[in-house]
Amino acid sequence: MTAKILDGKKIAAEIRASVKGETLLLKERGIVPGLAVVLVGDNPASKVYVGQKEKGCLEAGFASFLHRLPGGTSQKDLLDLIGKLNADPLVHGILVQLPLPDQIDEEKVIAAIKPEKDVDGFSPVNMGRLVAGMSAIEPCTPKGIMRLLEASRIELAGKEAVVIGRSNIVGKPVALMLLARSATVTVCHSRTRDLAEHTKRADILVAAVGRPRFVTADMVKDGVVVIDVGINRLEEGLVGDVDFEGVSEKASWITPVPGGVGPMTIAMLLENTLEQAKLSGEGRS
Ligand code: NAD
């Protein structure tokens, strides 16, 4: 079997075009979706991600407010900025690029973002709502994964879904979202015994580990749907957590890296921000 490609680049482009169209309509009502991105220090990967987010905003017709703060910024100064952005009616979404420098407590900063501006979906309120099955601003990467599955009409109810990784950013929330769609979900992590025994059962396999080509063909069954979240920078370029060459011979669907989950993450960030701008126009906020 040679897998069909879950084309994140194409699906994300369609979503971005729709966001752009809705933004034009919203502008006629005097609302310009505004995203504030806060970057502390100069982590090279963070700079790349922030650049992509800013570009996405500008293409969609959003107002982009980029705050670059020096690496030595104090927690108090960062919390003061979050307070100002929380109160600013032109800002509908606030994204603090992680990781933050050591002197700053990430949890405190994330918790300080007003839940209705938390377009990354990492705040305790949005995470709690997700766990409870209530409407929430959903974190962008797992939301993007679910959209990719939906766009390709991949059935989830009753299926065995195996997630490798339990981070708050990807593994944990995607497991909850798969559960909400009635998959039978197993979450594997660094202490899982005999990982392959789990992955071989998977109808849907999500790899969010951060290790190049970690999932190999002998770890999966024929017909599996594979979502590769990993972004590993090697000298030869970007590679995922899945050995694409081998695994795509057995999978029915697979995401490429790059061009799979990555573009969906940005598209979901734009969609989350647009959604909050719309709600603010309806008098909430
Ligand atoms: P993380 O480091 O927070 O989590 C990695 C997880 O992998 C942990 O839960 C750990 O328990 C698990 N793990 C580590 N070694 C393991 C092993 N030997 N067996 C089983 N599980 C193991 O990483 P993260 O933030 O969840 O990101 C994971 C990957 O996804 C990274 O490559 C990251 O760059 C990428 N990522 C991509 C996007 C995107 O938009 N495409 C977004 C976020 C993260």
PDB file of N, CA and C and ligand atoms in Angstrom, residues 49 140-142 164-171 188-192 195 207-211 214 228-233 239-241 260-266, ligand 1:
ATOM      1  N   TYR A  49       8.916  30.977  14.002  1.00  0.00           N
ATOM      2  CA  TYR A  49       7.477  30.776  14.204  1.00  0.00           C
ATOM      3  C   TYR A  49       6.743  32.116  14.264  1.00  0.00           C
ATOM      4  N   CYS A 140      -4.026  25.239  18.774  1.00  0.00           N
ATOM      5  CA  CYS A 140      -3.987  25.269  17.306  1.00  0.00           C
ATOM      6  C   CYS A 140      -3.482  23.981  16.657  1.00  0.00           C
ATOM      7  N   THR A 141      -2.428  23.390  17.199  1.00  0.00           N
ATOM      8  CA  THR A 141      -1.882  22.200  16.532  1.00  0.00           C
ATOM      9  C   THR A 141      -2.862  21.019  16.597  1.00  0.00           C
ATOM     10  N   PRO A 142      -3.373  20.668  17.780  1.00  0.00           N
ATOM     11  CA  PRO A 142      -4.344  19.569  17.797  1.00  0.00           C
ATOM     12  C   PRO A 142      -5.629  19.887  17.024  1.00  0.00           C
ATOM     13  N   ILE A 164       1.452   9.339  20.519  1.00  0.00           N
ATOM     14  CA  ILE A 164       2.756   9.245  21.190  1.00  0.00           C
ATOM     15  C   ILE A 164       3.141  10.659  21.602  1.00  0.00           C
ATOM     16  N   GLY A 165       3.255  10.888  22.902  1.00  0.00           N
ATOM     17  CA  GLY A 165       3.539  12.225  23.439  1.00  0.00           C
ATOM     18  C   GLY A 165       2.385  12.686  24.299  1.00  0.00           C
ATOM     19  N   ARG A 166       2.714  13.328  25.425  1.00  0.00           N
ATOM     20  CA  ARG A 166       1.655  13.758  26.346  1.00  0.00           C
ATOM     21  C   ARG A 166       1.822  15.226  26.736  1.00  0.00           C
ATOM     22  N   SER A 167       2.402  16.035  25.838  1.00  0.00           N
ATOM     23  CA  SER A 167       2.592  17.454  26.178  1.00  0.00           C
ATOM     24  C   SER A 167       1.249  18.174  26.223  1.00  0.00           C
ATOM     25  N   ASN A 168       1.242  19.305  26.940  1.00  0.00           N
ATOM     26  CA  ASN A 168       0.030  20.128  27.003  1.00  0.00           C
ATOM     27  C   ASN A 168      -0.280  20.770  25.655  1.00  0.00           C
ATOM     28  N   ILE A 169       0.738  20.897  24.827  1.00  0.00           N
ATOM     29  CA  ILE A 169       0.585  21.605  23.550  1.00  0.00           C
ATOM     30  C   ILE A 169      -0.012  20.696  22.484  1.00  0.00           C
ATOM     31  N   VAL A 170       0.392  19.435  22.471  1.00  0.00           N
ATOM     32  CA  VAL A 170      -0.061  18.536  21.408  1.00  0.00           C
ATOM     33  C   VAL A 170      -0.700  17.251  21.961  1.00  0.00           C
ATOM     34  N   GLY A 171       0.093  16.413  22.603  1.00  0.00           N
ATOM     35  CA  GLY A 171      -0.345  15.054  22.931  1.00  0.00           C
ATOM     36  C   GLY A 171      -1.630  15.010  23.744  1.00  0.00           C
ATOM     37  N   CYS A 188       0.677   7.283  24.741  1.00  0.00           N
ATOM     38  CA  CYS A 188       1.989   6.712  25.064  1.00  0.00           C
ATOM     39  C   CYS A 188       2.979   7.848  25.332  1.00  0.00           C
ATOM     40  N   HIS A 189       4.015   7.552  26.086  1.00  0.00           N
ATOM     41  CA  HIS A 189       4.982   8.593  26.451  1.00  0.00           C
ATOM     42  C   HIS A 189       6.326   7.949  26.749  1.00  0.00           C
ATOM     43  N   SER A 190       7.247   8.743  27.287  1.00  0.00           N
ATOM     44  CA  SER A 190       8.623   8.261  27.445  1.00  0.00           C
ATOM     45  C   SER A 190       8.734   7.072  28.398  1.00  0.00           C
ATOM     46  N   ARG A 191       7.759   6.869  29.256  1.00  0.00           N
ATOM     47  CA  ARG A 191       7.839   5.751  30.200  1.00  0.00           C
ATOM     48  C   ARG A 191       6.967   4.568  29.779  1.00  0.00           C
ATOM     49  N   THR A 192       6.399   4.642  28.593  1.00  0.00           N
ATOM     50  CA  THR A 192       5.550   3.537  28.112  1.00  0.00           C
ATOM     51  C   THR A 192       6.407   2.301  27.848  1.00  0.00           C
ATOM     52  N   LEU A 195       6.409   0.186  23.444  1.00  0.00           N
ATOM     53  CA  LEU A 195       5.651   1.154  22.636  1.00  0.00           C
ATOM     54  C   LEU A 195       5.035   0.508  21.384  1.00  0.00           C
ATOM     55  N   ALA A 207       2.036  11.085  16.078  1.00  0.00           N
ATOM     56  CA  ALA A 207       3.387  11.079  16.647  1.00  0.00           C
ATOM     57  C   ALA A 207       3.793  12.503  16.984  1.00  0.00           C
ATOM     58  N   ALA A 208       3.936  12.784  18.276  1.00  0.00           N
ATOM     59  CA  ALA A 208       4.369  14.121  18.736  1.00  0.00           C
ATOM     60  C   ALA A 208       5.453  13.918  19.786  1.00  0.00           C
ATOM     61  N   VAL A 209       6.609  13.517  19.318  1.00  0.00           N
ATOM     62  CA  VAL A 209       7.695  13.083  20.191  1.00  0.00           C
ATOM     63  C   VAL A 209       8.873  14.062  20.158  1.00  0.00           C
ATOM     64  N   GLY A 210       9.200  14.537  18.948  1.00  0.00           N
ATOM     65  CA  GLY A 210      10.380  15.398  18.819  1.00  0.00           C
ATOM     66  C   GLY A 210      11.653  14.593  18.608  1.00  0.00           C
ATOM     67  N   ARG A 211      11.526  13.414  17.969  1.00  0.00           N
ATOM     68  CA  ARG A 211      12.706  12.600  17.638  1.00  0.00           C
ATOM     69  C   ARG A 211      12.644  12.200  16.170  1.00  0.00           C
ATOM     70  N   PHE A 214      11.364   8.550  14.335  1.00  0.00           N
ATOM     71  CA  PHE A 214      11.236   7.666  15.495  1.00  0.00           C
ATOM     72  C   PHE A 214      10.282   6.492  15.209  1.00  0.00           C
ATOM     73  N   ASP A 228       1.996  13.047  11.552  1.00  0.00           N
ATOM     74  CA  ASP A 228       3.361  13.289  12.029  1.00  0.00           C
ATOM     75  C   ASP A 228       3.477  14.755  12.458  1.00  0.00           C
ATOM     76  N   VAL A 229       3.551  14.969  13.754  1.00  0.00           N
ATOM     77  CA  VAL A 229       3.580  16.347  14.271  1.00  0.00           C
ATOM     78  C   VAL A 229       5.015  16.867  14.369  1.00  0.00           C
ATOM     79  N   GLY A 230       5.967  15.966  14.415  1.00  0.00           N
ATOM     80  CA  GLY A 230       7.358  16.345  14.706  1.00  0.00           C
ATOM     81  C   GLY A 230       7.963  17.340  13.731  1.00  0.00           C
ATOM     82  N   ILE A 231       8.735  18.242  14.295  1.00  0.00           N
ATOM     83  CA  ILE A 231       9.544  19.149  13.466  1.00  0.00           C
ATOM     84  C   ILE A 231      10.965  19.021  13.996  1.00  0.00           C
ATOM     85  N   ASN A 232      11.791  18.302  13.274  1.00  0.00           N
ATOM     86  CA  ASN A 232      13.179  18.103  13.702  1.00  0.00           C
ATOM     87  C   ASN A 232      14.094  18.712  12.650  1.00  0.00           C
ATOM     88  N   ARG A 233      14.942  19.601  13.122  1.00  0.00           N
ATOM     89  CA  ARG A 233      15.848  20.284  12.189  1.00  0.00           C
ATOM     90  C   ARG A 233      17.154  19.517  12.094  1.00  0.00           C
ATOM     91  N   VAL A 239      12.756  17.168   9.217  1.00  0.00           N
ATOM     92  CA  VAL A 239      12.155  15.834   9.138  1.00  0.00           C
ATOM     93  C   VAL A 239      11.189  15.654  10.304  1.00  0.00           C
ATOM     94  N   GLY A 240      10.239  14.759  10.119  1.00  0.00           N
ATOM     95  CA  GLY A 240       9.233  14.520  11.144  1.00  0.00           C
ATOM     96  C   GLY A 240       9.665  13.452  12.133  1.00  0.00           C
ATOM     97  N   ASP A 241       8.694  13.019  12.947  1.00  0.00           N
ATOM     98  CA  ASP A 241       8.927  11.958  13.930  1.00  0.00           C
ATOM     99  C   ASP A 241       8.685  10.579  13.308  1.00  0.00           C
ATOM    100  N   GLY A 260       2.475  19.291   6.303  1.00  0.00           N
ATOM    101  CA  GLY A 260       1.374  18.541   6.901  1.00  0.00           C
ATOM    102  C   GLY A 260       0.722  19.332   8.013  1.00  0.00           C
ATOM    103  N   VAL A 261       1.138  19.022   9.250  1.00  0.00           N
ATOM    104  CA  VAL A 261       0.517  19.655  10.417  1.00  0.00           C
ATOM    105  C   VAL A 261       0.929  21.127  10.567  1.00  0.00           C
ATOM    106  N   GLY A 262       2.177  21.435  10.241  1.00  0.00           N
ATOM    107  CA  GLY A 262       2.700  22.799  10.446  1.00  0.00           C
ATOM    108  C   GLY A 262       1.808  23.899   9.878  1.00  0.00           C
ATOM    109  N   PRO A 263       1.472  23.846   8.574  1.00  0.00           N
ATOM    110  CA  PRO A 263       0.625  24.912   8.004  1.00  0.00           C
ATOM    111  C   PRO A 263      -0.754  24.981   8.652  1.00  0.00           C
ATOM    112  N   MET A 264      -1.256  23.835   9.129  1.00  0.00           N
ATOM    113  CA  MET A 264      -2.577  23.817   9.776  1.00  0.00           C
ATOM    114  C   MET A 264      -2.550  24.597  11.083  1.00  0.00           C
ATOM    115  N   THR A 265      -1.416  24.536  11.780  1.00  0.00           N
ATOM    116  CA  THR A 265      -1.301  25.229  13.066  1.00  0.00           C
ATOM    117  C   THR A 265      -1.516  26.732  12.875  1.00  0.00           C
ATOM    118  N   ILE A 266      -0.868  27.293  11.870  1.00  0.00           N
ATOM    119  CA  ILE A 266      -1.005  28.737  11.618  1.00  0.00           C
ATOM    120  C   ILE A 266      -2.436  29.070  11.177  1.00  0.00           C
TER     121      ILE A 266
HETATM  122  P1  NAD B   1       7.518  17.689  24.169  1.00  0.00           P
HETATM  123  O1  NAD B   1       8.997  17.557  24.184  1.00  0.00           O
HETATM  124  O2  NAD B   1       6.825  18.600  25.116  1.00  0.00           O
HETATM  125  O3  NAD B   1       6.856  16.253  24.335  1.00  0.00           O
HETATM  126  C1  NAD B   1       7.403  15.102  23.762  1.00  0.00           C
HETATM  127  C2  NAD B   1       6.641  13.911  24.256  1.00  0.00           C
HETATM  128  O4  NAD B   1       7.235  12.740  23.701  1.00  0.00           O
HETATM  129  C3  NAD B   1       6.668  13.748  25.776  1.00  0.00           C
HETATM  130  O5  NAD B   1       5.354  13.666  26.267  1.00  0.00           O
HETATM  131  C4  NAD B   1       7.435  12.454  26.005  1.00  0.00           C
HETATM  132  O6  NAD B   1       6.879  11.689  27.059  1.00  0.00           O
HETATM  133  C5  NAD B   1       7.296  11.745  24.675  1.00  0.00           C
HETATM  134  N1  NAD B   1       8.460  10.892  24.421  1.00  0.00           N
HETATM  135  C6  NAD B   1       9.762  11.237  24.456  1.00  0.00           C
HETATM  136  N2  NAD B   1      10.532  10.166  24.204  1.00  0.00           N
HETATM  137  C7  NAD B   1       9.697   9.131  24.009  1.00  0.00           C
HETATM  138  C8  NAD B   1       9.881   7.758  23.717  1.00  0.00           C
HETATM  139  N3  NAD B   1      11.109   7.234  23.590  1.00  0.00           N
HETATM  140  N4  NAD B   1       8.788   6.965  23.580  1.00  0.00           N
HETATM  141  C9  NAD B   1       7.549   7.467  23.706  1.00  0.00           C
HETATM  142  N5  NAD B   1       7.304   8.770  23.969  1.00  0.00           N
HETATM  143  C10 NAD B   1       8.367   9.585  24.126  1.00  0.00           C
HETATM  144  O7  NAD B   1       7.161  18.046  22.674  1.00  0.00           O
HETATM  145  P2  NAD B   1       5.860  18.735  22.004  1.00  0.00           P
HETATM  146  O8  NAD B   1       5.847  20.166  22.322  1.00  0.00           O
HETATM  147  O9  NAD B   1       4.654  17.904  22.238  1.00  0.00           O
HETATM  148  O10 NAD B   1       6.295  18.579  20.476  1.00  0.00           O
HETATM  149  C11 NAD B   1       6.524  17.308  19.880  1.00  0.00           C
HETATM  150  C12 NAD B   1       7.072  17.516  18.473  1.00  0.00           C
HETATM  151  O11 NAD B   1       6.094  18.200  17.707  1.00  0.00           O
HETATM  152  C13 NAD B   1       8.329  18.373  18.385  1.00  0.00           C
HETATM  153  O12 NAD B   1       9.102  17.911  17.306  1.00  0.00           O
HETATM  154  C14 NAD B   1       7.796  19.752  18.060  1.00  0.00           C
HETATM  155  O13 NAD B   1       8.733  20.542  17.361  1.00  0.00           O
HETATM  156  C15 NAD B   1       6.649  19.405  17.176  1.00  0.00           C
HETATM  157  N6  NAD B   1       5.572  20.405  17.148  1.00  0.00           N
HETATM  158  C16 NAD B   1       5.088  20.723  15.928  1.00  0.00           C
HETATM  159  C17 NAD B   1       4.055  21.618  15.811  1.00  0.00           C
HETATM  160  C18 NAD B   1       3.509  21.914  14.456  1.00  0.00           C
HETATM  161  O14 NAD B   1       2.840  22.903  14.265  1.00  0.00           O
HETATM  162  N7  NAD B   1       3.761  21.055  13.477  1.00  0.00           N
HETATM  163  C19 NAD B   1       3.520  22.236  16.954  1.00  0.00           C
HETATM  164  C20 NAD B   1       4.019  21.878  18.210  1.00  0.00           C
HETATM  165  C21 NAD B   1       5.052  20.941  18.280  1.00  0.00           C
END
